[in-house]
Amino acid sequence: MHRFGPTLLIGTLLSCATPAPSGAPSTEPDVVPSPAVESPALPSLTQACTGTQLDLKWMAEDTSRCASPLDSYLEPDPRLRERLEPAELQLTPDASAEIDYVISNPTDEPLTFDLPALACSADLQLLVRDAGGERLNQDCVAGGSCSMPNARVTLEPGGDARFRLAVRSAGQSQYWSDDGSCALHPPEPLSPGTYALEPDSGLFDYATDLRGSMTVVAQP
């Protein structure tokens, strides 16, 4: 069961994998992703603060959108539900697809609530992990924290709000470049197998127990 909380603080530390041998390439063109074996249709999103199938990424990209009053905070109703949709994907190596982080209202009444500092999650991403829990897709980000206005959302009965995320069946590791900065090796297609998917943070609480899976299958 997901834990709700009224505050969100993002502090991502800069980290890199073990340095690669000197002369490792720092930039190379990405391989053009192959078509997905199966790419489930996701609904069109509504850019509004009230309704159904609301676009949370649109809200997160501008703090003036759906901002709640500074002197109030509306706790999320415990009847709200969170999920990843689809929870399972099947892709060929180095293919791409989209998954929605969904907050749904299963009740027969409108529910209004605040999403803590939603703009701090504008770069929300799905992490790909192997069977041993190792993260296979990396990025280089600076450390820091984030404090932004809360977003106020009203979901109609049976409605939902969605944060659309991209996932790619490729791994990419980090290394320290010659100038001491964090750099990325070119992405490499993942081998056939099953991998775990998880958001790098939650929308109500920084920690999240939402999980999905991705099965990579050989090219037909």
CSV table of C-alpha atoms in Angstrom, one decimal:
chain,number,residue,atom,x,y,z
A,1,MET,CA,0.0,0.0,0.0
A,2,HIS,CA,1.4,3.3,-1.0
A,3,ARG,CA,2.2,5.8,1.8
A,4,PHE,CA,0.9,9.4,1.5
A,5,GLY,CA,2.7,12.4,2.9
A,6,PRO,CA,2.3,16.1,2.8
A,7,THR,CA,5.8,17.1,1.9
A,8,LEU,CA,8.2,16.2,-0.9
A,9,LEU,CA,12.0,16.9,-0.9
A,10,ILE,CA,14.1,15.8,-3.7
A,11,GLY,CA,17.9,15.6,-3.1
A,12,THR,CA,19.6,13.5,-5.8
A,13,LEU,CA,23.4,13.1,-5.3
A,14,LEU,CA,25.8,13.0,-8.2
A,15,SER,CA,27.0,9.5,-8.7
A,16,CYS,CA,29.0,7.7,-11.3
A,17,ALA,CA,29.9,4.1,-12.0
A,18,THR,CA,33.5,2.8,-11.8
A,19,PRO,CA,35.7,4.9,-14.2
A,20,ALA,CA,36.1,3.5,-17.7
A,21,PRO,CA,39.5,3.2,-19.3
A,22,SER,CA,41.0,6.4,-20.5
A,23,GLY,CA,39.8,7.4,-24.0
A,24,ALA,CA,36.3,5.9,-23.5
A,25,PRO,CA,33.9,7.7,-25.9
A,26,SER,CA,31.9,10.5,-24.2
A,27,THR,CA,29.4,11.0,-27.0
A,28,GLU,CA,28.2,8.8,-29.8
A,29,PRO,CA,25.0,8.9,-31.8
A,30,ASP,CA,22.2,6.9,-30.1
A,31,VAL,CA,21.0,3.7,-31.9
A,32,VAL,CA,17.6,4.3,-33.5
A,33,PRO,CA,15.2,2.4,-31.3
A,34,SER,CA,13.5,-0.6,-32.8
A,35,PRO,CA,9.6,-0.7,-33.0
A,36,ALA,CA,8.0,-2.1,-29.8
A,37,VAL,CA,6.7,-5.7,-30.0
A,38,GLU,CA,3.7,-4.5,-28.0
A,39,SER,CA,2.8,-0.9,-27.3
A,40,PRO,CA,-0.6,-0.7,-25.5
A,41,ALA,CA,-2.7,2.3,-26.4
A,42,LEU,CA,-2.9,5.0,-23.7
A,43,PRO,CA,-5.7,7.5,-23.4
A,44,SER,CA,-5.4,11.1,-24.6
A,45,LEU,CA,-4.7,13.4,-21.7
A,46,THR,CA,-6.6,16.6,-20.6
A,47,GLN,CA,-4.6,19.7,-19.8
A,48,ALA,CA,-6.8,20.9,-16.9
A,49,CYS,CA,-7.0,20.9,-13.1
A,50,THR,CA,-10.4,19.3,-12.9
A,51,GLY,CA,-11.9,16.3,-14.8
A,52,THR,CA,-10.6,12.9,-15.8
A,53,GLN,CA,-7.4,11.6,-17.5
A,54,LEU,CA,-5.6,14.8,-16.4
A,55,ASP,CA,-2.1,15.5,-17.6
A,56,LEU,CA,0.1,15.7,-14.5
A,57,LYS,CA,3.3,16.3,-16.5
A,58,TRP,CA,1.6,19.4,-18.0
A,59,MET,CA,0.9,20.6,-14.5
A,60,ALA,CA,4.4,19.9,-13.3
A,61,GLU,CA,6.0,21.9,-16.1
A,62,ASP,CA,4.6,25.2,-14.9
A,63,THR,CA,4.2,26.0,-11.2
A,64,SER,CA,1.3,28.5,-12.0
A,65,ARG,CA,-0.8,25.6,-13.3
A,66,CYS,CA,-3.3,24.3,-10.7
A,67,ALA,CA,-1.3,25.9,-7.9
A,68,SER,CA,-3.0,25.5,-4.5
A,69,PRO,CA,-3.3,28.3,-2.0
A,70,LEU,CA,-0.1,28.8,0.0
A,71,ASP,CA,-1.9,28.7,3.4
A,72,SER,CA,-3.7,25.4,2.9
A,73,TYR,CA,-3.0,21.8,2.2
A,74,LEU,CA,-5.6,19.2,1.2
A,75,GLU,CA,-4.6,15.7,2.3
A,76,PRO,CA,-5.2,13.0,-0.4
A,77,ASP,CA,-8.2,10.9,0.3
A,78,PRO,CA,-7.2,7.4,1.4
A,79,ARG,CA,-9.6,6.0,-1.2
A,80,LEU,CA,-7.3,7.2,-4.0
A,81,ARG,CA,-5.4,4.5,-5.8
A,82,GLU,CA,-2.0,4.6,-7.6
A,83,ARG,CA,-0.7,2.2,-10.3
A,84,LEU,CA,1.5,1.9,-13.3
A,85,GLU,CA,-0.4,1.3,-16.6
A,86,PRO,CA,0.4,-1.0,-18.3
A,87,ALA,CA,2.1,-2.8,-15.4
A,88,GLU,CA,3.8,-5.2,-17.8
A,89,LEU,CA,5.5,-4.4,-21.2
A,90,GLN,CA,7.0,-6.6,-23.9
A,91,LEU,CA,9.7,-5.0,-26.1
A,92,THR,CA,12.4,-5.9,-28.5
A,93,PRO,CA,16.0,-4.8,-27.5
A,94,ASP,CA,16.5,-1.0,-27.7
A,95,ALA,CA,12.7,-0.4,-28.3
A,96,SER,CA,10.7,2.4,-26.6
A,97,ALA,CA,7.3,2.6,-25.1
A,98,GLU,CA,5.2,4.8,-22.7
A,99,ILE,CA,3.8,4.0,-19.3
A,100,ASP,CA,1.4,6.1,-17.2
A,101,TYR,CA,1.8,6.7,-13.5
A,102,VAL,CA,-1.9,6.8,-12.6
A,103,ILE,CA,-3.8,8.3,-9.6
A,104,SER,CA,-7.4,7.2,-9.8
A,105,ASN,CA,-10.6,8.0,-8.1
A,106,PRO,CA,-12.6,4.8,-7.7
A,107,THR,CA,-15.5,6.5,-5.8
A,108,ASP,CA,-18.8,7.9,-7.0
A,109,GLU,CA,-18.0,11.5,-5.9
A,110,PRO,CA,-15.4,14.1,-6.9
A,111,LEU,CA,-12.2,14.1,-4.9
A,112,THR,CA,-10.1,17.2,-4.5
A,113,PHE,CA,-6.5,16.9,-3.1
A,114,ASP,CA,-3.1,18.5,-3.3
A,115,LEU,CA,0.0,17.0,-4.9
A,116,PRO,CA,3.0,18.1,-2.9
A,117,ALA,CA,5.5,20.2,-4.9
A,118,LEU,CA,4.5,18.5,-8.1
A,119,ALA,CA,6.9,20.7,-10.2
A,120,CYS,CA,9.8,19.0,-8.4
A,121,SER,CA,8.7,15.8,-10.2
A,122,ALA,CA,8.8,17.3,-13.7
A,123,ASP,CA,11.8,15.1,-14.6
A,124,LEU,CA,10.2,12.0,-13.1
A,125,GLN,CA,11.5,8.8,-14.8
A,126,LEU,CA,11.2,5.1,-14.8
A,127,LEU,CA,14.3,3.1,-13.6
A,128,VAL,CA,15.2,-0.2,-15.2
A,129,ARG,CA,16.7,-2.8,-12.9
A,130,ASP,CA,18.0,-6.3,-13.6
A,131,ALA,CA,17.3,-9.4,-11.5
A,132,GLY,CA,20.0,-8.4,-9.0
A,133,GLY,CA,18.5,-4.9,-8.5
A,134,GLU,CA,21.2,-3.1,-10.4
A,135,ARG,CA,20.0,0.1,-12.2
A,136,LEU,CA,20.7,-0.2,-15.9
A,137,ASN,CA,19.8,3.3,-17.2
A,138,GLN,CA,21.8,6.1,-15.6
A,139,ASP,CA,22.0,9.9,-15.9
A,140,CYS,CA,24.3,12.6,-14.6
A,141,VAL,CA,22.5,15.0,-12.3
A,142,ALA,CA,23.7,17.6,-9.8
A,143,GLY,CA,22.7,17.3,-6.1
A,144,GLY,CA,20.3,19.6,-4.5
A,145,SER,CA,16.8,20.0,-3.1
A,146,CYS,CA,13.5,21.3,-4.4
A,147,SER,CA,10.6,23.2,-2.9
A,148,MET,CA,7.7,24.3,-5.1
A,149,PRO,CA,4.0,25.1,-4.7
A,150,ASN,CA,1.6,22.3,-4.4
A,151,ALA,CA,-0.8,21.4,-7.2
A,152,ARG,CA,-4.5,21.1,-6.5
A,153,VAL,CA,-6.4,18.5,-8.5
A,154,THR,CA,-10.0,17.5,-8.6
A,155,LEU,CA,-10.8,14.0,-10.0
A,156,GLU,CA,-14.3,13.3,-11.2
A,157,PRO,CA,-16.0,10.0,-10.1
A,158,GLY,CA,-14.1,7.2,-11.8
A,159,GLY,CA,-11.6,9.7,-13.2
A,160,ASP,CA,-7.8,9.6,-13.0
A,161,ALA,CA,-4.7,11.8,-13.4
A,162,ARG,CA,-1.7,10.5,-15.3
A,163,PHE,CA,2.0,11.3,-15.5
A,164,ARG,CA,3.2,9.9,-18.8
A,165,LEU,CA,6.7,8.3,-18.7
A,166,ALA,CA,9.0,6.9,-21.4
A,167,VAL,CA,10.9,3.7,-21.0
A,168,ARG,CA,13.6,2.2,-23.3
A,169,SER,CA,14.9,-1.4,-23.3
A,170,ALA,CA,18.5,-0.2,-23.3
A,171,GLY,CA,21.1,0.2,-20.6
A,172,GLN,CA,23.5,3.2,-20.2
A,173,SER,CA,26.3,3.4,-17.6
A,174,GLN,CA,28.2,6.4,-16.3
A,175,TYR,CA,32.0,7.0,-16.0
A,176,TRP,CA,34.3,9.9,-15.0
A,177,SER,CA,35.6,11.7,-18.1
A,178,ASP,CA,39.2,13.0,-18.4
A,179,ASP,CA,38.1,16.5,-17.2
A,180,GLY,CA,36.6,15.0,-14.0
A,181,SER,CA,32.9,15.4,-15.0
A,182,CYS,CA,30.3,12.7,-15.1
A,183,ALA,CA,29.8,11.3,-18.6
A,184,LEU,CA,27.6,8.5,-20.1
A,185,HIS,CA,28.6,5.6,-22.3
A,186,PRO,CA,26.4,5.1,-25.4
A,187,PRO,CA,23.2,3.1,-24.7
A,188,GLU,CA,23.4,-0.6,-25.3
A,189,PRO,CA,20.3,-2.8,-26.1
A,190,LEU,CA,19.2,-5.0,-23.2
A,191,SER,CA,19.5,-8.8,-23.6
A,192,PRO,CA,16.3,-10.8,-23.7
A,193,GLY,CA,15.0,-11.3,-20.2
A,194,THR,CA,12.7,-9.8,-17.6
A,195,TYR,CA,13.5,-6.5,-15.9
A,196,ALA,CA,11.9,-4.5,-13.1
A,197,LEU,CA,10.5,-1.0,-13.7
A,198,GLU,CA,10.0,1.6,-10.9
A,199,PRO,CA,9.5,5.4,-10.7
A,200,ASP,CA,12.5,7.2,-9.3
A,201,SER,CA,10.2,8.9,-6.8
A,202,GLY,CA,6.5,9.0,-5.8
A,203,LEU,CA,4.0,11.8,-6.4
A,204,PHE,CA,2.6,11.8,-2.9
A,205,ASP,CA,5.6,10.6,-1.0
A,206,TYR,CA,9.2,10.5,-2.2
A,207,ALA,CA,9.4,6.7,-1.5
A,208,THR,CA,7.1,4.6,-3.6
A,209,ASP,CA,6.4,0.9,-3.8
A,210,LEU,CA,5.0,1.0,-7.3
A,211,ARG,CA,6.6,-1.6,-9.5
A,212,GLY,CA,6.2,-2.8,-13.1
A,213,SER,CA,8.0,-5.2,-15.4
A,214,MET,CA,9.5,-5.3,-18.8
A,215,THR,CA,10.1,-8.4,-20.8
A,216,VAL,CA,12.7,-8.0,-23.5
A,217,VAL,CA,12.3,-10.6,-26.4
A,218,ALA,CA,14.6,-11.4,-29.2
A,219,GLN,CA,14.0,-9.7,-32.6
A,220,PRO,CA,11.5,-11.7,-34.6
